[in-house]
Amino acid sequence: MDARKVSDTAVVMPVRMLPQDANPAGNVHGGVILRQIDLVGGIAATRYARSRVVTASIDRVDFLEPVKVGEVMVLKAQVNYVGSTSMEVGVRVEAEDMLSGETRHAATAYMTFVAMGQDGKPRALPALERETPEDQRRFSEAEARRHTRREERRRERS
């Protein structure tokens, strides 16, 4: 199986936030943001795996700034790390005020997806080709998060 490039997994998805997406204060509900994070993460993971994928976990979501009604939420995703059947996808959420052009870093998330074969079982993934020092940094950080996740699961089982 040939390695696949990080850049081949990159997704940029703009979504206009409307009144039905928000609370009475005009801030977009966290659940709406989470749904979009899962969607864009799944696209990046599917591009990499070239097969169906399932969300195994959302390790961490940090909401940094509110997204308001009328703004465009721009979600940027890419595969950071690949194991044998699973991969970590990082998602950055930005809020863009289209009138002023101002953008804010609104949220960051790390998710794990598992590639699924036609038989409905996890399938092997090709290696991840890191093209830039930034790709390598993200890979190393994701590898450390994977180690932490495995240790936490081991402790929970015992």
C-alpha positions as a Python dict, from the first residue, in 0.01 Angstrom:
ca = {
    (1, 'M'): (0, 0, 0),
    (2, 'D'): (151, 332, -106),
    (3, 'A'): (185, 612, 150),
    (4, 'R'): (-58, 902, 123),
    (5, 'K'): (24, 1269, 172),
    (6, 'V'): (-113, 1486, 451),
    (7, 'S'): (-199, 1753, 193),
    (8, 'D'): (-430, 1508, 13),
    (9, 'T'): (-652, 1499, 324),
    (10, 'A'): (-693, 1876, 370),
    (11, 'V'): (-1052, 2001, 382),
    (12, 'V'): (-1175, 2360, 414),
    (13, 'M'): (-1550, 2381, 472),
    (14, 'P'): (-1734, 2713, 517),
    (15, 'V'): (-2077, 2706, 682),
    (16, 'R'): (-2298, 3014, 729),
    (17, 'M'): (-2447, 3028, 1078),
    (18, 'L'): (-2820, 3106, 1086),
    (19, 'P'): (-3067, 3189, 1366),
    (20, 'Q'): (-3174, 2825, 1409),
    (21, 'D'): (-2810, 2740, 1496),
    (22, 'A'): (-2795, 2972, 1796),
    (23, 'N'): (-2907, 3032, 2150),
    (24, 'P'): (-3103, 3347, 2254),
    (25, 'A'): (-2774, 3538, 2300),
    (26, 'G'): (-2690, 3488, 1932),
    (27, 'N'): (-2406, 3243, 1994),
    (28, 'V'): (-2396, 2921, 1795),
    (29, 'H'): (-2472, 2613, 2008),
    (30, 'G'): (-2172, 2393, 2087),
    (31, 'G'): (-2362, 2092, 1953),
    (32, 'V'): (-2399, 2260, 1614),
    (33, 'I'): (-2025, 2322, 1606),
    (34, 'L'): (-1954, 1961, 1715),
    (35, 'R'): (-2173, 1826, 1435),
    (36, 'Q'): (-1981, 2026, 1177),
    (37, 'I'): (-1649, 1919, 1330),
    (38, 'D'): (-1752, 1553, 1296),
    (39, 'L'): (-1863, 1608, 935),
    (40, 'V'): (-1542, 1779, 820),
    (41, 'G'): (-1326, 1535, 1017),
    (42, 'G'): (-1505, 1246, 850),
    (43, 'I'): (-1439, 1395, 506),
    (44, 'A'): (-1064, 1424, 576),
    (45, 'A'): (-1054, 1068, 715),
    (46, 'T'): (-1248, 925, 419),
    (47, 'R'): (-1018, 1103, 173),
    (48, 'Y'): (-725, 935, 343),
    (49, 'A'): (-872, 588, 387),
    (50, 'R'): (-1061, 580, 58),
    (51, 'S'): (-1316, 372, 245),
    (52, 'R'): (-1595, 420, 494),
    (53, 'V'): (-1483, 549, 832),
    (54, 'V'): (-1645, 568, 1174),
    (55, 'T'): (-1582, 815, 1452),
    (56, 'A'): (-1413, 626, 1735),
    (57, 'S'): (-1361, 920, 1970),
    (58, 'I'): (-1348, 1293, 2003),
    (59, 'D'): (-1052, 1332, 2232),
    (60, 'R'): (-1067, 1696, 2295),
    (61, 'V'): (-1262, 2002, 2191),
    (62, 'D'): (-1160, 2346, 2309),
    (63, 'F'): (-1413, 2623, 2250),
    (64, 'L'): (-1203, 2940, 2243),
    (65, 'E'): (-1433, 3212, 2103),
    (66, 'P'): (-1806, 3222, 2030),
    (67, 'V'): (-1937, 3190, 1676),
    (68, 'K'): (-2226, 3430, 1615),
    (69, 'V'): (-2531, 3421, 1392),
    (70, 'G'): (-2450, 3563, 1049),
    (71, 'E'): (-2084, 3468, 1064),
    (72, 'V'): (-1925, 3206, 846),
    (73, 'M'): (-1775, 2920, 1041),
    (74, 'V'): (-1473, 2794, 848),
    (75, 'L'): (-1365, 2441, 945),
    (76, 'K'): (-1020, 2320, 844),
    (77, 'A'): (-934, 1953, 885),
    (78, 'Q'): (-647, 1720, 801),
    (79, 'V'): (-513, 1383, 906),
    (80, 'N'): (-236, 1427, 1166),
    (81, 'Y'): (-146, 1067, 1248),
    (82, 'V'): (-212, 717, 1115),
    (83, 'G'): (-188, 387, 1301),
    (84, 'S'): (-268, 46, 1159),
    (85, 'T'): (-648, 95, 1123),
    (86, 'S'): (-715, 429, 1291),
    (87, 'M'): (-617, 789, 1231),
    (88, 'E'): (-626, 1118, 1417),
    (89, 'V'): (-782, 1416, 1244),
    (90, 'G'): (-724, 1768, 1368),
    (91, 'V'): (-993, 2032, 1311),
    (92, 'R'): (-952, 2407, 1345),
    (93, 'V'): (-1268, 2619, 1355),
    (94, 'E'): (-1255, 2986, 1263),
    (95, 'A'): (-1535, 3242, 1282),
    (96, 'E'): (-1536, 3497, 1001),
    (97, 'D'): (-1724, 3825, 1006),
    (98, 'M'): (-1790, 3864, 634),
    (99, 'L'): (-1851, 4240, 655),
    (100, 'S'): (-1525, 4332, 830),
    (101, 'G'): (-1317, 4035, 712),
    (102, 'E'): (-1209, 3969, 1072),
    (103, 'T'): (-1147, 3604, 1162),
    (104, 'R'): (-1112, 3446, 1507),
    (105, 'H'): (-986, 3105, 1612),
    (106, 'A'): (-1310, 2970, 1762),
    (107, 'A'): (-1235, 2604, 1842),
    (108, 'T'): (-991, 2317, 1802),
    (109, 'A'): (-1070, 1946, 1809),
    (110, 'Y'): (-886, 1614, 1783),
    (111, 'M'): (-1079, 1308, 1668),
    (112, 'T'): (-1001, 943, 1601),
    (113, 'F'): (-1158, 764, 1304),
    (114, 'V'): (-1135, 396, 1212),
    (115, 'A'): (-1129, 281, 849),
    (116, 'M'): (-1384, 10, 774),
    (117, 'G'): (-1362, -263, 511),
    (118, 'Q'): (-1648, -400, 302),
    (119, 'D'): (-1692, -669, 569),
    (120, 'G'): (-1766, -404, 834),
    (121, 'K'): (-1440, -471, 1017),
    (122, 'P'): (-1144, -234, 1065),
    (123, 'R'): (-908, -234, 769),
    (124, 'A'): (-539, -152, 729),
    (125, 'L'): (-432, 198, 633),
    (126, 'P'): (-133, 313, 428),
    (127, 'A'): (147, 509, 592),
    (128, 'L'): (116, 887, 625),
    (129, 'E'): (369, 1088, 424),
    (130, 'R'): (462, 1402, 617),
    (131, 'E'): (558, 1675, 371),
    (132, 'T'): (650, 1968, 595),
    (133, 'P'): (801, 2033, 938),
    (134, 'E'): (449, 2135, 1049),
    (135, 'D'): (318, 1793, 938),
    (136, 'Q'): (595, 1624, 1137),
    (137, 'R'): (518, 1836, 1447),
    (138, 'R'): (148, 1748, 1425),
    (139, 'F'): (232, 1380, 1376),
    (140, 'S'): (458, 1376, 1686),
    (141, 'E'): (199, 1556, 1899),
    (142, 'A'): (-75, 1320, 1778),
    (143, 'E'): (145, 1019, 1856),
    (144, 'A'): (183, 1149, 2214),
    (145, 'R'): (-196, 1196, 2244),
    (146, 'R'): (-245, 839, 2116),
    (147, 'H'): (-9, 708, 2383),
    (148, 'T'): (-200, 903, 2651),
    (149, 'R'): (-536, 768, 2525),
    (150, 'R'): (-408, 410, 2539),
    (151, 'E'): (-274, 457, 2892),
    (152, 'E'): (-607, 605, 3008),
    (153, 'R'): (-801, 312, 2859),
    (154, 'R'): (-561, 65, 3023),
    (155, 'R'): (-611, 234, 3363),
    (156, 'E'): (-990, 240, 3320),
    (157, 'R'): (-997, -134, 3250),
    (158, 'S'): (-796, -225, 3558),
}
